[in-house]
mmCIF file of C-alpha atoms in Angstrom:
data_model
loop_
_atom_site.group_PDB
_atom_site.id
_atom_site.type_symbol
_atom_site.label_atom_id
_atom_site.label_comp_id
_atom_site.label_asym_id
_atom_site.label_seq_id
_atom_site.Cartn_x
_atom_site.Cartn_y
_atom_site.Cartn_z
ATOM 1 C CA LEU A 18 44.527 26.249 103.162
ATOM 2 C CA VAL A 19 42.468 23.037 103.009
ATOM 3 C CA VAL A 20 42.811 22.196 106.703
ATOM 4 C CA PRO A 21 41.432 25.495 108.098
ATOM 5 C CA ILE A 22 38.628 25.469 105.497
ATOM 6 C CA CYS A 23 37.578 21.957 106.495
ATOM 7 C CA TYR A 24 37.819 22.849 110.178
ATOM 8 C CA LEU A 25 35.608 25.916 109.760
ATOM 9 C CA MET A 26 33.036 23.974 107.755
ATOM 10 C CA TYR A 27 33.016 21.058 110.185
ATOM 11 C CA THR A 28 32.549 23.168 113.311
ATOM 12 C CA ALA A 29 29.959 25.497 111.744
ATOM 13 C CA ARG A 30 27.780 22.810 110.152
ATOM 14 C CA ARG A 31 24.988 23.067 112.765
ATOM 15 C CA ASP A 32 25.138 26.825 113.282
ATOM 16 C CA VAL A 33 22.539 28.565 111.146
ATOM 17 C CA ALA A 34 24.237 31.906 111.766
ATOM 18 C CA GLN A 35 27.367 30.663 109.956
ATOM 19 C CA ILE A 36 25.706 29.323 106.820
ATOM 20 C CA GLY A 37 27.290 32.162 104.843
ATOM 21 C CA LEU A 38 30.752 31.072 105.986
ATOM 22 C CA ILE A 39 30.092 27.531 104.785
ATOM 23 C CA HIS A 40 28.942 28.893 101.424
ATOM 24 C CA ILE A 41 32.203 30.824 101.023
ATOM 25 C CA CYS A 42 34.337 27.810 102.026
ATOM 26 C CA THR A 43 32.364 25.579 99.655
ATOM 27 C CA PHE A 44 32.890 27.868 96.674
ATOM 28 C CA ILE A 45 36.605 28.140 97.458
ATOM 29 C CA LEU A 46 36.906 24.340 97.442
ATOM 30 C CA LEU A 47 34.781 24.153 94.297
ATOM 31 C CA LYS A 48 37.076 26.591 92.508
ATOM 32 C CA LEU A 49 40.272 24.871 93.687
ATOM 33 C CA SER A 50 39.023 21.359 92.898
ATOM 34 C CA GLY A 51 38.798 22.272 89.222
ATOM 35 C CA GLU A 52 42.607 22.431 89.065
ATOM 36 C CA ARG A 53 44.536 19.209 88.450
ATOM 37 C CA SER A 54 47.478 20.383 90.581
ATOM 38 C CA PHE A 55 45.149 20.865 93.541
ATOM 39 C CA GLY A 56 43.734 17.356 93.219
ATOM 40 C CA VAL A 57 47.213 15.848 93.060
ATOM 41 C CA SER A 58 48.434 17.881 96.054
ATOM 42 C CA LEU A 59 45.588 16.504 98.208
ATOM 43 C CA ASN A 60 47.384 13.151 98.241
ATOM 44 C CA ARG A 61 49.775 14.546 100.867
ATOM 45 C CA ARG A 62 49.406 12.697 104.143
ATOM 46 C CA PHE A 63 47.153 14.353 106.724
ATOM 47 C CA GLN A 64 48.686 14.270 110.211
ATOM 48 C CA THR A 65 47.266 17.391 111.889
ATOM 49 C CA LYS A 66 45.206 16.995 115.042
ATOM 50 C CA LEU A 67 42.169 19.260 114.828
ATOM 51 C CA PRO A 68 40.325 20.452 117.973
ATOM 52 C CA CYS A 69 37.005 18.879 116.969
ATOM 53 C CA ASP A 70 35.270 15.495 116.934
ATOM 54 C CA LEU A 71 36.550 14.592 113.475
ATOM 55 C CA PRO A 72 36.542 10.775 112.987
ATOM 56 C CA LEU A 73 39.971 9.229 113.368
ATOM 57 C CA PHE A 74 41.469 8.103 110.078
ATOM 58 C CA SER A 75 44.827 7.418 108.505
ATOM 59 C CA GLY A 76 44.975 9.006 105.107
ATOM 60 C CA SER A 77 45.496 12.086 102.978
ATOM 61 C CA HIS A 78 44.027 15.579 102.714
ATOM 62 C CA ALA A 79 41.605 14.190 100.122
ATOM 63 C CA ASP A 80 40.216 11.947 102.867
ATOM 64 C CA LEU A 81 39.881 15.003 105.110
ATOM 65 C CA VAL A 82 37.836 16.863 102.479
ATOM 66 C CA SER A 83 35.601 13.856 101.815
ATOM 67 C CA ILE A 84 34.958 13.062 105.488
ATOM 68 C CA THR A 85 34.218 16.716 106.251
ATOM 69 C CA LEU A 86 31.721 17.052 103.414
ATOM 70 C CA HIS A 87 30.100 13.748 104.368
ATOM 71 C CA LYS A 88 29.542 15.090 107.886
ATOM 72 C CA LEU A 89 27.956 18.261 106.535
ATOM 73 C CA MET A 90 25.474 16.204 104.506
ATOM 74 C CA VAL A 91 24.462 13.701 107.176
ATOM 75 C CA ASN A 92 24.741 15.891 110.264
ATOM 76 C CA GLY A 93 24.523 19.479 109.091
ATOM 77 C CA SER A 94 21.858 22.149 109.095
ATOM 78 C CA TYR A 95 18.876 21.616 106.796
ATOM 79 C CA ARG A 96 19.837 24.904 105.137
ATOM 80 C CA LEU A 97 22.881 23.157 103.655
ATOM 81 C CA VAL A 98 20.743 20.958 101.393
ATOM 82 C CA PRO A 99 21.119 23.334 98.386
ATOM 83 C CA LEU A 100 24.899 22.863 98.692
ATOM 84 C CA TYR A 101 24.832 19.061 98.413
ATOM 85 C CA SER A 102 25.510 19.187 94.676
ATOM 86 C CA CYS A 103 28.503 21.470 95.282
ATOM 87 C CA PHE A 104 29.858 19.158 97.999
ATOM 88 C CA LEU A 105 29.621 16.133 95.732
ATOM 89 C CA THR A 106 31.076 18.048 92.782
ATOM 90 C CA VAL A 107 34.164 18.864 94.869
ATOM 91 C CA VAL A 108 34.656 15.174 95.705
ATOM 92 C CA CYS A 109 33.978 14.237 92.079
ATOM 93 C CA ASN A 110 36.547 16.733 90.800
ATOM 94 C CA ILE A 111 39.339 15.373 93.011
ATOM 95 C CA SER A 112 38.416 11.691 92.596
ATOM 96 C CA PRO A 113 40.508 11.008 89.442
ATOM 97 C CA TYR A 114 43.669 11.937 91.401
ATOM 98 C CA TRP A 115 42.790 10.160 94.680
ATOM 99 C CA ARG A 116 45.563 7.573 94.926
ATOM 100 C CA SER A 117 44.859 5.868 98.252
ATOM 101 C CA MET A 118 41.471 6.348 99.865
ATOM 102 C CA SER A 119 41.287 5.534 103.580
ATOM 103 C CA LEU A 120 38.902 2.927 104.927
ATOM 104 C CA VAL A 121 36.893 5.571 106.799
ATOM 105 C CA ALA A 122 36.418 7.720 103.686
ATOM 106 C CA SER A 123 35.526 4.651 101.601
ATOM 107 C CA VAL A 124 32.826 3.502 104.007
ATOM 108 C CA LYS A 125 31.365 6.994 104.299
ATOM 109 C CA LEU A 126 31.167 7.443 100.523
ATOM 110 C CA VAL A 127 29.360 4.119 100.149
ATOM 111 C CA ASN A 128 27.030 5.180 102.975
ATOM 112 C CA LEU A 129 26.256 8.321 100.980
ATOM 113 C CA PHE A 130 25.417 6.117 98.001
ATOM 114 C CA GLU A 131 22.944 4.174 100.149
ATOM 115 C CA LEU A 132 21.428 7.434 101.390
ATOM 116 C CA PHE A 133 21.010 8.976 97.937
ATOM 117 C CA SER A 134 19.702 5.744 96.381
ATOM 118 C CA SER A 135 17.053 5.249 99.065
ATOM 119 C CA PRO A 136 13.474 5.826 97.811
ATOM 120 C CA LYS A 137 12.876 8.499 100.459
ATOM 121 C CA PHE A 138 15.675 10.625 98.989
ATOM 122 C CA LEU A 139 15.765 9.525 95.356
ATOM 123 C CA TYR A 140 12.117 10.462 94.740
ATOM 124 C CA SER A 141 12.074 13.518 96.998
ATOM 125 C CA GLY A 142 12.487 15.981 94.129
ATOM 126 C CA GLU A 143 12.831 16.361 90.398
ATOM 127 C CA LYS A 144 16.618 16.816 90.591
ATOM 128 C CA ALA A 145 17.389 14.510 93.529
ATOM 129 C CA HIS A 146 18.852 11.885 91.181
ATOM 130 C CA ARG A 147 21.771 14.209 90.394
ATOM 131 C CA HIS A 148 23.323 13.507 93.794
ATOM 132 C CA LEU A 149 23.272 9.782 93.062
ATOM 133 C CA ALA A 150 24.800 10.367 89.629
ATOM 134 C CA LEU A 151 27.661 12.369 91.152
ATOM 135 C CA ILE A 152 28.493 9.771 93.801
ATOM 136 C CA LEU A 153 28.503 7.041 91.119
ATOM 137 C CA GLU A 154 30.855 9.184 89.034
ATOM 138 C CA VAL A 155 33.197 9.401 92.038
ATOM 139 C CA PHE A 156 33.312 5.597 92.243
ATOM 140 C CA ASN A 157 33.849 5.317 88.495
ATOM 141 C CA ASN A 158 36.702 7.842 88.472
ATOM 142 C CA VAL A 159 38.561 6.230 91.369
ATOM 143 C CA ILE A 160 38.235 2.707 89.987
ATOM 144 C CA GLN A 161 39.066 3.734 86.428
ATOM 145 C CA TYR A 162 42.044 6.000 87.093
ATOM 146 C CA GLN A 163 43.343 5.000 90.539
ATOM 147 C CA TYR A 164 42.387 1.350 90.949
ATOM 148 C CA ASN A 165 45.766 0.392 92.417
ATOM 149 C CA GLY A 166 45.897 1.557 96.025
ATOM 150 C CA ASN A 167 42.132 1.941 96.466
ATOM 151 C CA GLN A 168 41.310 -1.523 97.706
ATOM 152 C CA HIS A 169 39.361 -0.050 100.631
ATOM 153 C CA LEU A 170 36.799 1.484 98.282
ATOM 154 C CA VAL A 171 36.485 -1.694 96.226
ATOM 155 C CA TYR A 172 35.987 -3.695 99.436
ATOM 156 C CA ALA A 173 33.347 -1.244 100.716
ATOM 157 C CA ILE A 174 31.465 -1.467 97.403
ATOM 158 C CA VAL A 175 31.572 -5.276 97.385
ATOM 159 C CA ARG A 176 30.236 -5.352 100.960
ATOM 160 C CA LYS A 177 27.206 -3.336 99.828
ATOM 161 C CA LYS A 178 26.722 -5.112 96.511
ATOM 162 C CA ASP A 179 23.033 -5.685 97.251
ATOM 163 C CA SER A 180 22.414 -1.920 97.312
ATOM 164 C CA PHE A 181 24.062 -1.545 93.905
ATOM 165 C CA GLY A 182 22.137 -4.560 92.625
ATOM 166 C CA ARG A 183 18.812 -3.022 93.639
ATOM 167 C CA LEU A 184 19.658 0.135 91.729
ATOM 168 C CA ALA A 185 20.798 -1.822 88.669
ATOM 169 C CA SER A 186 17.547 -3.816 88.565
ATOM 170 C CA LEU A 187 15.320 -0.760 89.040
ATOM 171 C CA THR A 188 12.474 -0.599 86.515
ATOM 172 C CA LEU A 189 9.836 2.061 85.927
ATOM 173 C CA PRO A 190 6.970 0.092 87.540
ATOM 174 C CA LYS A 191 9.173 -0.688 90.538
ATOM 175 C CA ALA A 192 10.229 2.968 90.803
ATOM 176 C CA ILE A 193 6.591 4.122 90.711
ATOM 177 C CA TYR A 194 5.692 1.616 93.428
ATOM 178 C CA GLN A 195 8.614 2.719 95.616
ATOM 179 C CA CYS A 196 7.730 6.380 95.086
ATOM 180 C CA ASN A 197 4.089 5.843 96.072
ATOM 181 C CA LYS A 198 5.167 3.857 99.115
ATOM 182 C CA ALA A 199 7.692 6.475 100.231
ATOM 183 C CA PHE A 200 5.371 9.408 99.537
ATOM 184 C CA PRO A 201 1.750 8.247 99.854
ATOM 185 C CA ALA A 202 -0.801 10.591 98.338
ATOM 186 C CA SER A 203 -2.294 12.633 101.168
ATOM 187 C CA GLY A 204 -4.635 14.696 99.030
ATOM 188 C CA ASP A 205 -7.046 11.836 98.276
ATOM 189 C CA VAL A 206 -10.178 12.133 100.402
ATOM 190 C CA GLU A 207 -12.028 8.915 101.075
ATOM 191 C CA TYR A 208 -15.815 8.890 100.654
ATOM 192 C CA ASP A 209 -17.605 8.804 103.978
ATOM 193 C CA ALA A 210 -21.339 8.069 103.747
ATOM 194 C CA ASP A 211 -22.072 9.256 107.307
ATOM 195 C CA VAL A 212 -20.449 12.616 106.687
ATOM 196 C CA GLU A 213 -22.354 13.041 103.426
ATOM 197 C CA GLU A 214 -25.621 12.157 105.142
ATOM 198 C CA ARG A 215 -25.081 14.686 107.960
ATOM 199 C CA ALA A 216 -24.151 17.395 105.466
ATOM 200 C CA ALA A 217 -27.303 16.735 103.458
ATOM 201 C CA ALA A 218 -29.479 16.860 106.590
ATOM 202 C CA MET A 219 -27.985 20.214 107.626
ATOM 203 C CA SER A 220 -28.594 21.668 104.164
ATOM 204 C CA VAL A 221 -32.271 20.621 104.362
ATOM 205 C CA LYS A 222 -32.651 22.394 107.745
ATOM 206 C CA ASP A 223 -31.146 25.549 106.289
#
């Protein structure tokens, strides 16, 4: 069941006409991921060759789900943005049972962390921080419950330690500065003496 769902989602990610299909597949995965037996069964080795440009990896069906959802978030239709929380919740739900994460999946998850912790994304909306919280929970679950066998994830995190350090040292003044830099206020109108003078002259003529 997981393989055809991932294939349909992967191939339809850029097709606006198939957004409804992706919604259905997402909710199926969301429902299944809440079951412990499903999360454990995803550790079965994935060896199927799919007729699409899926990145080559050596891993399990959990890797397939993670890589597919990563692709939908970084290279999918803009209309999939409301589903980002669902995508990350699926990965978060299966993370406590993920025994051996592939190198490809590890790198892509850390890349998602960098994306969601960037000022451009983190301050883009009132609830944007929830995506970052979910991806951090994924890391916490894997390291806490399945540390043995997940050296690829630990290595990927260590390689990007500076990104985690910047988040750890984030303060309110620094966050405000980053927010203003990422989203400069466009509504402020600068005073222009020449414009004011011309406007005053025209009002006198009238």
